[in-house]
C-alpha positions as protocol buffer text, in pm:
chain_id: "A"
residue {
  index: 1
  type: GLU
  ca { x: 5340 y: 12972 z: 12598 }
}
residue {
  index: 2
  type: ARG
  ca { x: 5377 y: 13343 z: 12685 }
}
residue {
  index: 3
  type: VAL
  ca { x: 5715 y: 13437 z: 12832 }
}
residue {
  index: 4
  type: ASN
  ca { x: 5933 y: 13735 z: 12923 }
}
residue {
  index: 5
  type: VAL
  ca { x: 6297 y: 13749 z: 12814 }
}
residue {
  index: 6
  type: VAL
  ca { x: 6580 y: 13993 z: 12872 }
}
residue {
  index: 7
  type: VAL
  ca { x: 6826 y: 14049 z: 12587 }
}
residue {
  index: 8
  type: GLN
  ca { x: 7121 y: 14284 z: 12643 }
}
residue {
  index: 9
  type: GLY
  ca { x: 6938 y: 14459 z: 12926 }
}
residue {
  index: 10
  type: ALA
  ca { x: 6611 y: 14511 z: 12735 }
}
residue {
  index: 11
  type: GLY
  ca { x: 6294 y: 14322 z: 12832 }
}
residue {
  index: 12
  type: TYR
  ca { x: 6063 y: 14165 z: 12576 }
}
residue {
  index: 13
  type: SER
  ca { x: 5739 y: 13964 z: 12583 }
}
residue {
  index: 14
  type: GLY
  ca { x: 5673 y: 13685 z: 12341 }
}
residue {
  index: 15
  type: THR
  ca { x: 5591 y: 13324 z: 12268 }
}
residue {
  index: 16
  type: ILE
  ca { x: 5830 y: 13029 z: 12261 }
}
residue {
  index: 17
  type: HIS
  ca { x: 5876 y: 12943 z: 11895 }
}
residue {
  index: 18
  type: ASP
  ca { x: 6138 y: 12666 z: 11893 }
}
residue {
  index: 19
  type: VAL
  ca { x: 6339 y: 12478 z: 12157 }
}
residue {
  index: 20
  type: MET
  ca { x: 6700 y: 12378 z: 12098 }
}
residue {
  index: 21
  type: VAL
  ca { x: 6971 y: 12236 z: 12324 }
}
residue {
  index: 22
  type: GLY
  ca { x: 7012 y: 12490 z: 12605 }
}
residue {
  index: 23
  type: LYS
  ca { x: 6826 y: 12770 z: 12427 }
}
residue {
  index: 24
  type: CYS
  ca { x: 6494 y: 12876 z: 12279 }
}
residue {
  index: 25
  type: SER
  ca { x: 6378 y: 13085 z: 11989 }
}
residue {
  index: 26
  type: VAL
  ca { x: 6120 y: 13339 z: 12110 }
}
residue {
  index: 27
  type: ALA
  ca { x: 5884 y: 13521 z: 11873 }
}
residue {
  index: 28
  type: CYS
  ca { x: 5866 y: 13859 z: 12047 }
}
residue {
  index: 29
  type: ASP
  ca { x: 5572 y: 14098 z: 12036 }
}
residue {
  index: 30
  type: ASP
  ca { x: 5781 y: 14353 z: 11845 }
}
residue {
  index: 31
  type: ARG
  ca { x: 5774 y: 14102 z: 11555 }
}
residue {
  index: 32
  type: LYS
  ca { x: 6140 y: 14002 z: 11595 }
}
residue {
  index: 33
  type: THR
  ca { x: 6257 y: 13651 z: 11681 }
}
residue {
  index: 34
  type: ARG
  ca { x: 6530 y: 13625 z: 11944 }
}
residue {
  index: 35
  type: THR
  ca { x: 6734 y: 13321 z: 12047 }
}
residue {
  index: 36
  type: VAL
  ca { x: 6798 y: 13317 z: 12421 }
}
residue {
  index: 37
  type: LYS
  ca { x: 6935 y: 13080 z: 12684 }
}
residue {
  index: 38
  type: ILE
  ca { x: 6661 y: 12877 z: 12846 }
}
residue {
  index: 39
  type: MET
  ca { x: 6775 y: 13006 z: 13187 }
}
residue {
  index: 40
  type: SER
  ca { x: 6686 y: 13364 z: 13085 }
}
residue {
  index: 41
  type: ILE
  ca { x: 6318 y: 13291 z: 13018 }
}
residue {
  index: 42
  type: GLN
  ca { x: 6052 y: 13394 z: 13270 }
}
residue {
  index: 43
  type: HIS
  ca { x: 5719 y: 13221 z: 13230 }
}
residue {
  index: 44
  type: ARG
  ca { x: 5415 y: 13444 z: 13256 }
}
residue {
  index: 45
  type: ASP
  ca { x: 5127 y: 13357 z: 13484 }
}
residue {
  index: 46
  type: ALA
  ca { x: 4824 y: 13333 z: 13254 }
}
residue {
  index: 47
  type: SER
  ca { x: 4590 y: 13332 z: 13555 }
}
residue {
  index: 48
  type: SER
  ca { x: 4689 y: 13690 z: 13638 }
}
residue {
  index: 49
  type: THR
  ca { x: 4531 y: 13828 z: 13321 }
}
residue {
  index: 50
  type: VAL
  ca { x: 4176 y: 13958 z: 13320 }
}
residue {
  index: 51
  type: GLU
  ca { x: 3910 y: 14007 z: 13056 }
}
residue {
  index: 52
  type: LEU
  ca { x: 3880 y: 14367 z: 12942 }
}
residue {
  index: 53
  type: ALA
  ca { x: 3572 y: 14539 z: 12803 }
}
residue {
  index: 54
  type: VAL
  ca { x: 3576 y: 14748 z: 12488 }
}
residue {
  index: 55
  type: GLY
  ca { x: 3621 y: 15110 z: 12601 }
}
residue {
  index: 56
  type: ALA
  ca { x: 3825 y: 15017 z: 12911 }
}
residue {
  index: 57
  type: LYS
  ca { x: 4095 y: 15269 z: 13003 }
}
residue {
  index: 58
  type: VAL
  ca { x: 4422 y: 15077 z: 13031 }
}
residue {
  index: 59
  type: GLU
  ca { x: 4798 y: 15101 z: 13015 }
}
residue {
  index: 60
  type: ALA
  ca { x: 4974 y: 14876 z: 12766 }
}
residue {
  index: 61
  type: ASP
  ca { x: 5328 y: 14762 z: 12701 }
}
residue {
  index: 62
  type: TRP
  ca { x: 5385 y: 14917 z: 12355 }
}
residue {
  index: 63
  type: LEU
  ca { x: 5513 y: 14646 z: 12116 }
}
residue {
  index: 64
  type: GLY
  ca { x: 5647 y: 14444 z: 12410 }
}
residue {
  index: 65
  type: HIS
  ca { x: 5928 y: 14695 z: 12484 }
}
residue {
  index: 66
  type: SER
  ca { x: 5844 y: 14721 z: 12858 }
}
residue {
  index: 67
  type: LYS
  ca { x: 5731 y: 15083 z: 12814 }
}
residue {
  index: 68
  type: TRP
  ca { x: 5375 y: 15141 z: 12935 }
}
residue {
  index: 69
  type: TYR
  ca { x: 5144 y: 15396 z: 12774 }
}
residue {
  index: 70
  type: ALA
  ca { x: 4781 y: 15500 z: 12829 }
}
residue {
  index: 71
  type: ALA
  ca { x: 4535 y: 15341 z: 12587 }
}
residue {
  index: 72
  type: THR
  ca { x: 4173 y: 15240 z: 12536 }
}
residue {
  index: 73
  type: VAL
  ca { x: 4055 y: 14891 z: 12438 }
}
residue {
  index: 74
  type: SER
  ca { x: 3900 y: 14932 z: 12092 }
}
residue {
  index: 75
  type: ALA
  ca { x: 3815 y: 14565 z: 12024 }
}
residue {
  index: 76
  type: LYS
  ca { x: 3832 y: 14219 z: 12178 }
}
residue {
  index: 77
  type: ARG
  ca { x: 3937 y: 13962 z: 11920 }
}
residue {
  index: 78
  type: ALA
  ca { x: 3814 y: 13602 z: 11891 }
}
residue {
  index: 79
  type: ASP
  ca { x: 4167 y: 13473 z: 11967 }
}
residue {
  index: 80
  type: GLY
  ca { x: 4162 y: 13643 z: 12310 }
}
residue {
  index: 81
  type: THR
  ca { x: 4386 y: 13936 z: 12213 }
}
residue {
  index: 82
  type: TYR
  ca { x: 4284 y: 14302 z: 12206 }
}
residue {
  index: 83
  type: ASN
  ca { x: 4309 y: 14595 z: 11968 }
}
residue {
  index: 84
  type: LEU
  ca { x: 4415 y: 14917 z: 12141 }
}
residue {
  index: 85
  type: THR
  ca { x: 4409 y: 15285 z: 12059 }
}
residue {
  index: 86
  type: TYR
  ca { x: 4675 y: 15476 z: 12250 }
}
residue {
  index: 87
  type: ASP
  ca { x: 4604 y: 15822 z: 12386 }
}
residue {
  index: 88
  type: ASP
  ca { x: 4853 y: 15968 z: 12136 }
}
residue {
  index: 89
  type: GLY
  ca { x: 4647 y: 15823 z: 11848 }
}
residue {
  index: 90
  type: ALA
  ca { x: 4866 y: 15523 z: 11769 }
}
residue {
  index: 91
  type: CYS
  ca { x: 4698 y: 15183 z: 11733 }
}
residue {
  index: 92
  type: GLU
  ca { x: 4817 y: 14831 z: 11807 }
}
residue {
  index: 93
  type: ASP
  ca { x: 4632 y: 14511 z: 11715 }
}
residue {
  index: 94
  type: LYS
  ca { x: 4645 y: 14159 z: 11861 }
}
residue {
  index: 95
  type: VAL
  ca { x: 4784 y: 14265 z: 12200 }
}
residue {
  index: 96
  type: HIS
  ca { x: 4795 y: 13980 z: 12453 }
}
residue {
  index: 97
  type: ALA
  ca { x: 4622 y: 14049 z: 12785 }
}
residue {
  index: 98
  type: ASP
  ca { x: 4948 y: 14000 z: 12976 }
}
residue {
  index: 99
  type: ARG
  ca { x: 5075 y: 14322 z: 12814 }
}
residue {
  index: 100
  type: ILE
  ca { x: 4773 y: 14521 z: 12936 }
}
residue {
  index: 101
  type: ARG
  ca { x: 4696 y: 14650 z: 13284 }
}
residue {
  index: 102
  type: ASN
  ca { x: 4406 y: 14846 z: 13427 }
}
residue {
  index: 103
  type: ARG
  ca { x: 4495 y: 15217 z: 13432 }
}
residue {
  index: 104
  type: ALA
  ca { x: 4332 y: 15284 z: 13770 }
}
residue {
  index: 105
  type: THR
  ca { x: 4510 y: 14988 z: 13933 }
}
residue {
  index: 106
  type: ALA
  ca { x: 4845 y: 15099 z: 13791 }
}
residue {
  index: 107
  type: ARG
  ca { x: 4794 y: 15453 z: 13928 }
}
residue {
  index: 108
  type: LYS
  ca { x: 4706 y: 15319 z: 14274 }
}
residue {
  index: 109
  type: ALA
  ca { x: 5027 y: 15114 z: 14276 }
}
residue {
  index: 110
  type: GLN
  ca { x: 5232 y: 15418 z: 14169 }
}
residue {
  index: 111
  type: ASN
  ca { x: 5066 y: 15635 z: 14437 }
}
residue {
  index: 112
  type: SER
  ca { x: 5140 y: 15372 z: 14702 }
}
residue {
  index: 113
  type: GLN
  ca { x: 5506 y: 15370 z: 14600 }
}
residue {
  index: 114
  type: SER
  ca { x: 5511 y: 15752 z: 14612 }
}
residue {
  index: 115
  type: GLU
  ca { x: 5370 y: 15745 z: 14966 }
}
residue {
  index: 116
  type: VAL
  ca { x: 5646 y: 15506 z: 15075 }
}
residue {
  index: 117
  type: VAL
  ca { x: 5912 y: 15732 z: 14918 }
}
residue {
  index: 118
  type: ARG
  ca { x: 5764 y: 16045 z: 15081 }
}
residue {
  index: 119
  type: THR
  ca { x: 5740 y: 15873 z: 15419 }
}
residue {
  index: 120
  type: THR
  ca { x: 6098 y: 15756 z: 15390 }
}
residue {
  index: 121
  type: GLU
  ca { x: 6222 y: 16102 z: 15291 }
}
residue {
  index: 122
  type: THR
  ca { x: 6053 y: 16276 z: 15585 }
}
residue {
  index: 123
  type: THR
  ca { x: 6196 y: 16052 z: 15856 }
}
């Protein structure tokens, strides 16, 4: 099951690996395993992910570090993950769809927030 966890103020995405009394071991997308309290786990809504076409312009959460960068989908894998090529030339394979968002949608959301800030500042 895909989850989000926060460890010492940093957010990570991953998969529950092992469950113990009061805590879980989470295999994070940055290839590190972290043990966290069960209360600190946020379950991800799988229904919110969408299928992406090869060549789609997206933003992706680089290595699950909650930092989003512009990328292009370079391949869709049989396991449902994606290979990405970032605009700076870096590549990342086997990226789960919940770490990818449509670039145009993300920009619209940012512009909407900017409009609210500008409106607030002018009043």
